[in-house]
mmCIF file of C-alpha atoms in Angstrom:
data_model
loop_
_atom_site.group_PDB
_atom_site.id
_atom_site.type_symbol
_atom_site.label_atom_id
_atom_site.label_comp_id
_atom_site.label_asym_id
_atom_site.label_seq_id
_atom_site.Cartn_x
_atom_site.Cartn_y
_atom_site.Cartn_z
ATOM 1 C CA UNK A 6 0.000 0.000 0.000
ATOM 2 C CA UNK A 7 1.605 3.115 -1.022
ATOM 3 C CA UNK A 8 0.107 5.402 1.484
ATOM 4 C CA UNK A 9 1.736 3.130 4.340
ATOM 5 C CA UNK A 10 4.334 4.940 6.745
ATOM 6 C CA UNK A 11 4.639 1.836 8.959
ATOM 7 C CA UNK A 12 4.671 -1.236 6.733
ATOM 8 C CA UNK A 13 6.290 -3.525 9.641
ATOM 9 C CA UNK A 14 9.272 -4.524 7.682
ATOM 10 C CA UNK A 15 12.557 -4.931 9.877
ATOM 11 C CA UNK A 16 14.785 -2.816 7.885
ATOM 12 C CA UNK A 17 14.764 0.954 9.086
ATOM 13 C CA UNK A 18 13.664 3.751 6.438
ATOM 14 C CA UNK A 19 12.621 7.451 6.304
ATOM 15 C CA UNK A 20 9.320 6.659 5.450
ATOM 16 C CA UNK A 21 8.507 9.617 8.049
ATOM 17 C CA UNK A 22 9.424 11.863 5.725
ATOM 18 C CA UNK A 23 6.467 11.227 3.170
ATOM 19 C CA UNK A 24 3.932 11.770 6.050
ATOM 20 C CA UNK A 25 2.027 14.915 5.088
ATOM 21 C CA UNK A 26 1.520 17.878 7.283
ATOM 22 C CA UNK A 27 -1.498 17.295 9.848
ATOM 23 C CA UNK A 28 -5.016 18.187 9.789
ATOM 24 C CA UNK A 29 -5.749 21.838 10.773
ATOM 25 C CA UNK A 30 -7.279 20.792 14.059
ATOM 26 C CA UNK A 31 -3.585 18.882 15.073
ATOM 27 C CA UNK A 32 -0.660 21.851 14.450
ATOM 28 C CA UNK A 33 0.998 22.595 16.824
ATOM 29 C CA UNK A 34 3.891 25.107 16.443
ATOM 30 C CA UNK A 35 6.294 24.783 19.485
ATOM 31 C CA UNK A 36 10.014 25.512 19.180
ATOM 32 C CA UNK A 37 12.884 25.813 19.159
ATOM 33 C CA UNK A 38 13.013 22.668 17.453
ATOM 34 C CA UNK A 39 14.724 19.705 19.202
ATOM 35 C CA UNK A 40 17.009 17.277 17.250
ATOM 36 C CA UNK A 41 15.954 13.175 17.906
ATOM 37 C CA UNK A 42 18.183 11.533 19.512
ATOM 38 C CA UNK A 43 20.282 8.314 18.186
ATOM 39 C CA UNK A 44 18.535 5.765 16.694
ATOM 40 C CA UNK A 45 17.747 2.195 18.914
ATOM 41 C CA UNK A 46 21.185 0.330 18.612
ATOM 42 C CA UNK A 47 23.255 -2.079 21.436
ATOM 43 C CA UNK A 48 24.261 1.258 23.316
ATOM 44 C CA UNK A 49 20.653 2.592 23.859
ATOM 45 C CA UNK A 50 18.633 -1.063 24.452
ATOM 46 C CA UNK A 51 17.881 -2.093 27.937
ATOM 47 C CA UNK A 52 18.631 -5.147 26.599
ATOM 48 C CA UNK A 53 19.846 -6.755 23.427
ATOM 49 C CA UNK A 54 16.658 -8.757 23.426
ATOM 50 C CA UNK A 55 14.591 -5.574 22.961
ATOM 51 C CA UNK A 56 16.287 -4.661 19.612
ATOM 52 C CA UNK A 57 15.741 -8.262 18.514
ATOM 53 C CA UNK A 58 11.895 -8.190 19.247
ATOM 54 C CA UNK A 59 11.493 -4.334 17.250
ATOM 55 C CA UNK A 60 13.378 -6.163 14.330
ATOM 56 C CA UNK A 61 11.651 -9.611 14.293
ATOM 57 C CA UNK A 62 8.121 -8.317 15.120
ATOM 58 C CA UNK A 63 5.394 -8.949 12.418
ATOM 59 C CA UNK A 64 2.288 -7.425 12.666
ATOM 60 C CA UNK A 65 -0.711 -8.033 10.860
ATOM 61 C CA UNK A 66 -1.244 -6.546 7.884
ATOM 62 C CA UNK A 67 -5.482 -6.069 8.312
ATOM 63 C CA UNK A 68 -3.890 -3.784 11.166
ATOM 64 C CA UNK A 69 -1.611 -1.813 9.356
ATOM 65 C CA UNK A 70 -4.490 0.294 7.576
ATOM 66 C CA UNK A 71 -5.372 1.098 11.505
ATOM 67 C CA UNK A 72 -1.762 2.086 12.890
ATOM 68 C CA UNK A 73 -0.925 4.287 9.839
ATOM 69 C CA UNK A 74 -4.171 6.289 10.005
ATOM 70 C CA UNK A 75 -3.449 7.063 13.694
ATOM 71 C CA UNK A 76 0.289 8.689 12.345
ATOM 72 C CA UNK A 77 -1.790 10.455 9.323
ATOM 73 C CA UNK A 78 -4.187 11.988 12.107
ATOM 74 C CA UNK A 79 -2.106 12.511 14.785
ATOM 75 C CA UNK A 80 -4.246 10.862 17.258
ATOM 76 C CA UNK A 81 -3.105 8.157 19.871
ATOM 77 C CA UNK A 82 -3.492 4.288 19.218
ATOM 78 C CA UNK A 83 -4.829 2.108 22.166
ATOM 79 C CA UNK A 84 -4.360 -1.618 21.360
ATOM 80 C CA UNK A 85 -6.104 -3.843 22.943
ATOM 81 C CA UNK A 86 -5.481 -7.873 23.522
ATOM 82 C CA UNK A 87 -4.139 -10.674 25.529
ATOM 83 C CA UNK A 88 -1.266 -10.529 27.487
ATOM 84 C CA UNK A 89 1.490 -11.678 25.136
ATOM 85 C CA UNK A 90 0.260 -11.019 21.423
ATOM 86 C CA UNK A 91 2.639 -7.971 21.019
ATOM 87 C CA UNK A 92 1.118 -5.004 21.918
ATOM 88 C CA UNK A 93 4.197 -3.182 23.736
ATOM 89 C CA UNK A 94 6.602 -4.542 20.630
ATOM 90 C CA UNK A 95 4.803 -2.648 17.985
ATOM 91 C CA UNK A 96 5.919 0.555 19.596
ATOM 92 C CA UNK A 97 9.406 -0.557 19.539
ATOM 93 C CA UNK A 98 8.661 -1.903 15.786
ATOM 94 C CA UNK A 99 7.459 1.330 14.777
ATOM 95 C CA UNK A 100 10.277 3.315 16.679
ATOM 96 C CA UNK A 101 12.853 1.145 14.839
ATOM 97 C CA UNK A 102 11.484 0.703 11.466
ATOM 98 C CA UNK A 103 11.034 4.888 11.112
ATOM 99 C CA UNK A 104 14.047 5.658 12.740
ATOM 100 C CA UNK A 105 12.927 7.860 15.065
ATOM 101 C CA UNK A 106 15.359 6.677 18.237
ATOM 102 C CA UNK A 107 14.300 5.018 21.115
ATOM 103 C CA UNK A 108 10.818 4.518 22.562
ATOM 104 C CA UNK A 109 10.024 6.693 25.480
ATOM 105 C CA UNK A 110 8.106 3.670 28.217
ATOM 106 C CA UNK A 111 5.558 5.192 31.073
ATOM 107 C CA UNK A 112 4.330 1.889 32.702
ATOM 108 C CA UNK A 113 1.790 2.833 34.385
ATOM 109 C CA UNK A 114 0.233 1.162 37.793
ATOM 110 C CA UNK A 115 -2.356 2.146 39.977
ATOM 111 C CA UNK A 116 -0.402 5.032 41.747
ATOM 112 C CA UNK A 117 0.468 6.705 38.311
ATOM 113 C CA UNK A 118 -0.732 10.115 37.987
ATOM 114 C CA UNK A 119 -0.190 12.934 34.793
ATOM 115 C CA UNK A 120 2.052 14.533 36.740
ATOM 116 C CA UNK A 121 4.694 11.751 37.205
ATOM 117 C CA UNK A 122 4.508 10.968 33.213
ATOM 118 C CA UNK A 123 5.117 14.722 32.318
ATOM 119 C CA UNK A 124 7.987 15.681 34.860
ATOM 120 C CA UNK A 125 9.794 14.976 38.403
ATOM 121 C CA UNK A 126 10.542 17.987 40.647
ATOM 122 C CA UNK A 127 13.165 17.042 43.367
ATOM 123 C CA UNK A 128 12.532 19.549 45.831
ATOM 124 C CA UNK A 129 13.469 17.945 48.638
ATOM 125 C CA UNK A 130 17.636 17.964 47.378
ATOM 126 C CA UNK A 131 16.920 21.231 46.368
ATOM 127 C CA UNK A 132 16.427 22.614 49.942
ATOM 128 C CA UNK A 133 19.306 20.569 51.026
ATOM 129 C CA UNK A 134 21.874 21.941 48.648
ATOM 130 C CA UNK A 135 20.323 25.222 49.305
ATOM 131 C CA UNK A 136 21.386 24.701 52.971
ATOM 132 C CA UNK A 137 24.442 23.144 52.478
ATOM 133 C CA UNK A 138 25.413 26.336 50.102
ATOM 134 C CA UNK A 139 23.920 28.677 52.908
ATOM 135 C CA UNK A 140 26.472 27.105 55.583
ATOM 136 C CA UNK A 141 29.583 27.096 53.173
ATOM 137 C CA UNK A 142 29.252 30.944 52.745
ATOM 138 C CA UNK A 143 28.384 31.933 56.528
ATOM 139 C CA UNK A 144 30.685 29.390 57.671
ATOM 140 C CA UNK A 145 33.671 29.631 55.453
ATOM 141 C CA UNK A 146 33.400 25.915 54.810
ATOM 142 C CA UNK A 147 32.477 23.955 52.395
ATOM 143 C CA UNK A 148 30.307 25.598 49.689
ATOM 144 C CA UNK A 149 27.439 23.883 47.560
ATOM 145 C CA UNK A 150 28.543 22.678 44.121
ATOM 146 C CA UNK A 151 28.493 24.844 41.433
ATOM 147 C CA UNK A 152 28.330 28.246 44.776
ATOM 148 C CA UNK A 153 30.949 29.707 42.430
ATOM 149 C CA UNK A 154 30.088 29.619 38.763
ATOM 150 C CA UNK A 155 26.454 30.168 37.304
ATOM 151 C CA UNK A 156 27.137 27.108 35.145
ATOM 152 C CA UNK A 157 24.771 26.808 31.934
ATOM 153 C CA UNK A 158 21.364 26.965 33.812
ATOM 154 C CA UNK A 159 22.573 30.653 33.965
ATOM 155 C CA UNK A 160 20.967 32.799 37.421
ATOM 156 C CA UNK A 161 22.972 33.165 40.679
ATOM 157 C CA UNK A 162 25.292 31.379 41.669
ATOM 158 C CA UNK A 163 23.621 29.204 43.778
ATOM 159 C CA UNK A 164 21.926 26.005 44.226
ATOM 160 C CA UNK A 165 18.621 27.135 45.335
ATOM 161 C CA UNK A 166 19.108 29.290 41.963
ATOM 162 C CA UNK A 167 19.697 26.285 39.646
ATOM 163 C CA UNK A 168 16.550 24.740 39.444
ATOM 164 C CA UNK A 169 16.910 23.168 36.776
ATOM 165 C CA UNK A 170 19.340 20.718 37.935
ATOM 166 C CA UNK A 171 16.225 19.377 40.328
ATOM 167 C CA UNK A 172 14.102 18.925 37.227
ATOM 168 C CA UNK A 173 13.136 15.744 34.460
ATOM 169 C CA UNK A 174 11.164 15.686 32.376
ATOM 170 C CA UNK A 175 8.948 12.139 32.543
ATOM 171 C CA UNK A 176 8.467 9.472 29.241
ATOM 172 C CA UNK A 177 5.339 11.779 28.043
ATOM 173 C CA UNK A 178 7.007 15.737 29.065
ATOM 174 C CA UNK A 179 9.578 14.391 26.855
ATOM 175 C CA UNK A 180 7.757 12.877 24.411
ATOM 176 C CA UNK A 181 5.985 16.706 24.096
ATOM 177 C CA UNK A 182 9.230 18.231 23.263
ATOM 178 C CA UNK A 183 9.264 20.475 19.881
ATOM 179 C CA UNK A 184 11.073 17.379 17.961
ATOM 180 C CA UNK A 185 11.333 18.003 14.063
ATOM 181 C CA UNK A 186 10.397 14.360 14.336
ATOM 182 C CA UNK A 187 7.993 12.656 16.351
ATOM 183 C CA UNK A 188 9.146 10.877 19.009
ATOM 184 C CA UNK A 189 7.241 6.962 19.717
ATOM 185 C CA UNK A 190 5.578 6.578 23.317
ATOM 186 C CA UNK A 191 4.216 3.648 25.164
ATOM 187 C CA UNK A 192 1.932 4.153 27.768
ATOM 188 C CA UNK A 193 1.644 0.663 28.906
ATOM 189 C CA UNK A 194 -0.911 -1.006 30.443
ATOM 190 C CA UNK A 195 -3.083 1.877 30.597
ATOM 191 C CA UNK A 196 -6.134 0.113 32.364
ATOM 192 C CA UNK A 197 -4.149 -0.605 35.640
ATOM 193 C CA UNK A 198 -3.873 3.266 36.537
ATOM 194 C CA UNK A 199 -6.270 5.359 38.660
ATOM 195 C CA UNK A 200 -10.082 5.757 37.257
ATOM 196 C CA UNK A 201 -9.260 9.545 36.387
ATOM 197 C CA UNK A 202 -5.685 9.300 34.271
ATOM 198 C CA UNK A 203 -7.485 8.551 31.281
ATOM 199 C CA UNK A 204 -9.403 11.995 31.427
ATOM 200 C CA UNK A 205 -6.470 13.799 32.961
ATOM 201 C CA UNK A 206 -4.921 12.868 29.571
ATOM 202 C CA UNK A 207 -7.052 14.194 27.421
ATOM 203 C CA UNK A 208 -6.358 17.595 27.631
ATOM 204 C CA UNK A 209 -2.684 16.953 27.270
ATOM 205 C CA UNK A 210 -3.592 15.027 24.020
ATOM 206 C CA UNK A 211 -5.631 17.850 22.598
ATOM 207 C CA UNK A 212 -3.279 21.341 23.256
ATOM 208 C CA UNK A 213 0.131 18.965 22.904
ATOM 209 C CA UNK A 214 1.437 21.112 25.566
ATOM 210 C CA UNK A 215 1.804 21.606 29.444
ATOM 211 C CA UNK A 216 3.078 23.825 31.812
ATOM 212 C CA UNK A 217 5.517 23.544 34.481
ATOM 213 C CA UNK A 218 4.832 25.756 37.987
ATOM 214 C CA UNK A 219 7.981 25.359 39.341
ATOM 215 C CA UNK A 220 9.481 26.999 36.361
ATOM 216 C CA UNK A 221 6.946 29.018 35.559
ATOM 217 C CA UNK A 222 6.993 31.181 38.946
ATOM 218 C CA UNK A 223 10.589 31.921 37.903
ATOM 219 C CA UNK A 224 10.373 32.788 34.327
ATOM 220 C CA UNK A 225 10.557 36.861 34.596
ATOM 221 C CA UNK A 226 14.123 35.858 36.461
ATOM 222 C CA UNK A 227 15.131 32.976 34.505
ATOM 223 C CA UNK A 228 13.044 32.180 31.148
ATOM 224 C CA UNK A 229 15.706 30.013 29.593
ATOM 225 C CA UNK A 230 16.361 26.845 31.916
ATOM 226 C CA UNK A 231 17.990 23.383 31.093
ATOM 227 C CA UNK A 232 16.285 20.549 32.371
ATOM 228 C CA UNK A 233 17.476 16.537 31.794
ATOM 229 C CA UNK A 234 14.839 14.280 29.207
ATOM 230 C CA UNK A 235 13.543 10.818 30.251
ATOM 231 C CA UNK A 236 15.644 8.348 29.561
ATOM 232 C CA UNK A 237 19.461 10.263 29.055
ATOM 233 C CA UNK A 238 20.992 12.908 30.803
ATOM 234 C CA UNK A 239 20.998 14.825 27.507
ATOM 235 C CA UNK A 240 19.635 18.553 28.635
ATOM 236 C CA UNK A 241 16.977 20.814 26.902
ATOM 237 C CA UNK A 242 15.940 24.272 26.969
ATOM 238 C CA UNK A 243 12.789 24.740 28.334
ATOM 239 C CA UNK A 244 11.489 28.506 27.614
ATOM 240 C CA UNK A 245 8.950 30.880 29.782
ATOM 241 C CA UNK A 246 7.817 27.114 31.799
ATOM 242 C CA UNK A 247 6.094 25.551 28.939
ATOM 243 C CA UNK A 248 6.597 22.864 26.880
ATOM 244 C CA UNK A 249 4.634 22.480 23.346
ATOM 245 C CA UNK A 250 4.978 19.863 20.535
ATOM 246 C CA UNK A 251 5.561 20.631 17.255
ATOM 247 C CA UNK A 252 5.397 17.446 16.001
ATOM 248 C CA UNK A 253 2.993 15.250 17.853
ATOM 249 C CA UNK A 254 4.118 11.870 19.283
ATOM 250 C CA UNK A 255 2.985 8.748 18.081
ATOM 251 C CA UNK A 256 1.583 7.711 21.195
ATOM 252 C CA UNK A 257 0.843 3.667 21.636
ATOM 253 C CA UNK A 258 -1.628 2.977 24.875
ATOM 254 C CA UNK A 259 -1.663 -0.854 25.409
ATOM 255 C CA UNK A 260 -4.740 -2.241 27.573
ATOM 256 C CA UNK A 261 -5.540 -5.713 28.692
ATOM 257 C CA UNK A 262 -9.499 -5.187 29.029
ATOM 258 C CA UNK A 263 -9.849 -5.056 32.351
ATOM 259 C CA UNK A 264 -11.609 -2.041 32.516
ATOM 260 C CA UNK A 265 -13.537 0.243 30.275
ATOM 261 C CA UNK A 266 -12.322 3.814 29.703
ATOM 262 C CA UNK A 267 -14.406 6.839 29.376
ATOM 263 C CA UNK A 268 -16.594 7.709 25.960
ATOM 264 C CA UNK A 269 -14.972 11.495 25.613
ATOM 265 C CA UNK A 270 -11.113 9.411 25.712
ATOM 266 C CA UNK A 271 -11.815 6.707 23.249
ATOM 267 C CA UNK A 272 -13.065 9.134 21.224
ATOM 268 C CA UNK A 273 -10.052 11.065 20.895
ATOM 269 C CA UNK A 274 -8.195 7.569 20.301
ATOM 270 C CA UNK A 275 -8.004 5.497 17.468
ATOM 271 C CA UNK A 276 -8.757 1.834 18.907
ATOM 272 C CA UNK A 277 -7.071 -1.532 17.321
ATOM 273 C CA UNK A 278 -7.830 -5.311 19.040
ATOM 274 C CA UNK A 279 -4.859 -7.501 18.144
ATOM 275 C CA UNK A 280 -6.218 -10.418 17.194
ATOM 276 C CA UNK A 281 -4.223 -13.970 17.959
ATOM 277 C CA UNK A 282 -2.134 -15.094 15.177
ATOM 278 C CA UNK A 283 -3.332 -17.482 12.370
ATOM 279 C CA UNK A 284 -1.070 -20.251 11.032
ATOM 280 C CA UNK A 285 0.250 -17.934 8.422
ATOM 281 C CA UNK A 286 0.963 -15.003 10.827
ATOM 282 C CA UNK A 287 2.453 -16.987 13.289
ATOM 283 C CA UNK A 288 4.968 -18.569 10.426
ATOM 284 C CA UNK A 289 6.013 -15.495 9.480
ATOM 285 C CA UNK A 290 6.409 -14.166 13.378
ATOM 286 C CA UNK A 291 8.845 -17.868 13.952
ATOM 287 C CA UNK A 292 10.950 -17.227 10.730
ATOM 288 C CA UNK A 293 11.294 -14.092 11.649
ATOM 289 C CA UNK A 294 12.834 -15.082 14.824
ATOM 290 C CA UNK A 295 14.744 -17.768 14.216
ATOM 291 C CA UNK A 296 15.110 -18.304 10.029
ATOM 292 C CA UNK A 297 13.303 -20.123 7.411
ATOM 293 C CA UNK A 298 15.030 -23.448 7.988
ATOM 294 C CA UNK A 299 14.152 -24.126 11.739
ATOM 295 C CA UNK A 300 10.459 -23.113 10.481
ATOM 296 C CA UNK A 301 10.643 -25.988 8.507
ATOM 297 C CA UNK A 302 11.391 -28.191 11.037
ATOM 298 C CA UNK A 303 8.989 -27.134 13.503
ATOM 299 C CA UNK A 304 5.449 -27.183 11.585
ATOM 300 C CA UNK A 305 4.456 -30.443 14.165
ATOM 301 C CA UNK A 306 5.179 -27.995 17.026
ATOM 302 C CA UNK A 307 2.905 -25.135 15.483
ATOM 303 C CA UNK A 308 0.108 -27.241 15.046
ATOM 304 C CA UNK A 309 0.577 -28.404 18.564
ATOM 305 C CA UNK A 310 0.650 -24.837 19.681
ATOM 306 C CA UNK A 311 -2.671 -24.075 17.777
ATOM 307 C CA UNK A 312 -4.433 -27.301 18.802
ATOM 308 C CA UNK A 313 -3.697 -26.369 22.328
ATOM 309 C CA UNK A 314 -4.575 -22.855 22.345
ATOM 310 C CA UNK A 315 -8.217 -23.278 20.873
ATOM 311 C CA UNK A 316 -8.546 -24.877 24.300
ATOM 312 C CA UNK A 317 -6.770 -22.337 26.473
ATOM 313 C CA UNK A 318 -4.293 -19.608 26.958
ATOM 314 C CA UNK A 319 -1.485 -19.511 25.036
ATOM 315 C CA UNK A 320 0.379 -16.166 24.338
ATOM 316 C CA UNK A 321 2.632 -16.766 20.837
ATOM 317 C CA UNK A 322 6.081 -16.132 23.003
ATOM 318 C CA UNK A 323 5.095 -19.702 24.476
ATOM 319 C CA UNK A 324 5.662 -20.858 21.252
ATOM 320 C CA UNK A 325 8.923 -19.347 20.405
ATOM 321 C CA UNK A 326 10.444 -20.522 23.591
ATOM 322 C CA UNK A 327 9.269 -24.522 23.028
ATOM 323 C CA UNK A 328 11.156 -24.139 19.779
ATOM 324 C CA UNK A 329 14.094 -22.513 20.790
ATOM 325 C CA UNK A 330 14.175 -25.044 23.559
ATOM 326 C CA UNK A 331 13.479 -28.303 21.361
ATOM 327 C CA UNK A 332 15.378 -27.497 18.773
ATOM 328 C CA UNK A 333 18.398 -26.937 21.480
ATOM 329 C CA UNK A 334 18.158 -30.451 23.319
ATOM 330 C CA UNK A 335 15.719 -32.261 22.169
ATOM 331 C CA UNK A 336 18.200 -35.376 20.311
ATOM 332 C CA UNK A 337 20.673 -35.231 23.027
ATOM 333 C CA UNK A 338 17.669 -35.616 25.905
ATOM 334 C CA UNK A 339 16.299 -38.771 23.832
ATOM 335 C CA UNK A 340 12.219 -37.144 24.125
ATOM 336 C CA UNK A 341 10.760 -35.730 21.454
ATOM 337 C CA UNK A 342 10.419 -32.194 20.452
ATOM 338 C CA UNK A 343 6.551 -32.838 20.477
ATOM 339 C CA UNK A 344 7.277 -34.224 24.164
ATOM 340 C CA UNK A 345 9.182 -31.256 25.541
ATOM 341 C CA UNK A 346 6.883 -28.527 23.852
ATOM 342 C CA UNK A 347 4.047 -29.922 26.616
ATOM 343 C CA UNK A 348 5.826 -29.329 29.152
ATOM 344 C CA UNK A 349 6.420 -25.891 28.075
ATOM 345 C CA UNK A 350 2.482 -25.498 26.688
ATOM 346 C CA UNK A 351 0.973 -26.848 30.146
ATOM 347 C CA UNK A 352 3.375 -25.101 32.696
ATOM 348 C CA UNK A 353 5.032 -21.892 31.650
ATOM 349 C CA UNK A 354 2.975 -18.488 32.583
ATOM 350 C CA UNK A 355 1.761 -16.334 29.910
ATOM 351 C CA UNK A 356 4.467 -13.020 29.408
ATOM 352 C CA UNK A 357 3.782 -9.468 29.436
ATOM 353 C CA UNK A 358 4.756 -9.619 25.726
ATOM 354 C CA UNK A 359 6.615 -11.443 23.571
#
């Protein structure tokens, strides 16, 4: 399909580029602009593991119509599905195959709140560097760092001063920055937070912008401050105490159904149900992994898989690991692949994703 972006192939591309400017109703204009940072490579993965899943993952392509109209419209994606059919990977698919560097994560639980997503205010080791700078001038002893240079957060030259140092920016603050770019964010497992986060987001969603008080109340002193990004100790400007998009993120909310979210939210989303792998999909998703050859040789064990998941739940990672494991020891343990897959099939726990 020509009008694809995201086409969930594994080799990167600037694909990005071809998107088209945004309806009307989604500009946003902030600035300066902020360069992306690298791309996903060893250096910037949590683990290797998570640059292997972005590269292998294959989603279905009656879903790709879906995903690409939520970059074309600027709008959020929540996926829905069971635990372990890939819902968290296509973020990291997306982030990888259109190069736009690594994913920005907000897990969220049931103490999450907006405010923790945008930005984290340490005010408590503000106070005590502002002491400990307060009793190195009166006392002649030891002075707070940076007491005798203004540094590049600029102001006097004092802790209590440099606020900025006692500022991040959270996964979804950062993901708001004025990137040329849009940066990818997962907002994962969306249904576990409070009963209110949903509609707490929505304005943030809608005006692609927030403030920040404790910058805000000293913007006639200071209105150019340098504040650390989720995720790096790379520093940004931040100007007046607000922080607008000028690209807007692609946003991925994953949800496991256990709770329904409100009408004026979902209708600001665009809403996708990943649905569980056919034979063909699921071929594709094990060569993928582990090459055309060992596909071969492990039809038996994806009929297995299928047989036994039309009576329960089985998440497609089960699968991958009973063939990675079989194919490892199966001839020098003497029991079958088929054998060993049980095990596996009956026992092991359902991951978040695979």
């Amino acid at each position: 399909m020509d009008w694809w972006i995201y086409q969930g192939v594994p080799e990167p591309h600037t694909g990005i580029r071809r998107l088209p400017p945004p309806p009307p109703w989604r500009e946003f204009d902030g600035g300066p602009p902020v360069p992306l940072p690298p791309g996903e490579d060893q250096a910037s993965q949590r683990r290797l593991g998570d640059l292997h899943r972005a590269v292998a993952y294959r989603p279905d392509p009656t879903d790709l119509d879906l995903i690409n109209a939520a970059l074309y419209l600027r709008r959020p994606l929540l996926v829905t599905g069971r635990p372990g059919i890939g819902k968290s990977t296509l973020a990291a698919s997306i982030a990888h195959e259109l190069a736009l560097g690594p994913v920005l994560r907000w897990p969220i639980s049931s103490r999450s709140t907006l405010a923790q997503g945008l930005y984290s205010y340490d005010a408590v080791g503000r106070l005590h560097d502002a002491g400990l700078a307060h009793r190195g001038h009166d006392g002649g002893g030891r002075r707070g760092h940076d007491a005798d240079q203004g540094g590049e957060y600029g102001g006097e030259a004092t802790p209590s001063a440099d606020i900025g140092r006692y500022l991040r920016l959270g996964p979804l603050g950062t993901a708001l920055l004025p990137y040329e770019q849009p940066r990818v964010l997962l907002i994962d497992e969306i249904d576990k937070g409070d009963i209110d986060l949903p509609n707490d987001l929505l304005n943030v969603f809608e005006e692609g912008e927030y403030a920040i008080p404790e910058l805000r109340r000293v913007a006639v002193d200071q209105p150019r401050i340098r504040v650390q990004i989720d995720g790096s100790d790379e520093l940004v400007t931040i100007e007046e105490g607000r922080v607008r998009c000028r690209s807007f993120p692609i946003v991925i909310m994953t949800s496991n159904g256990e709770r329904d979210f409100p009408p004026a939210f979902l209708r600001r989303c665009l809403q996708l149900k990943l649905r569980e792998p056919s034979r063909e999909h699921l071929a594709s998703i094990v060569a993928a992994h582990f090459g055309a050859d060992l596909l071969r040789e492990s039809d038996q064990l994806v009929d297995q898989f299928l047989a036994r998941r039309d009576r329960g739940t089985l998440a497609t990672d089960q699968l991958l690991n009973a063939i990675y494991l079989t194919s490892n020891i199966a001839a020098e343990d003497g029991r079958s692949r088929e054998q060993l897959a049980e095990l596996l099939f009956v026992n092991q726990r359902t991951n978040p994703d695979y």
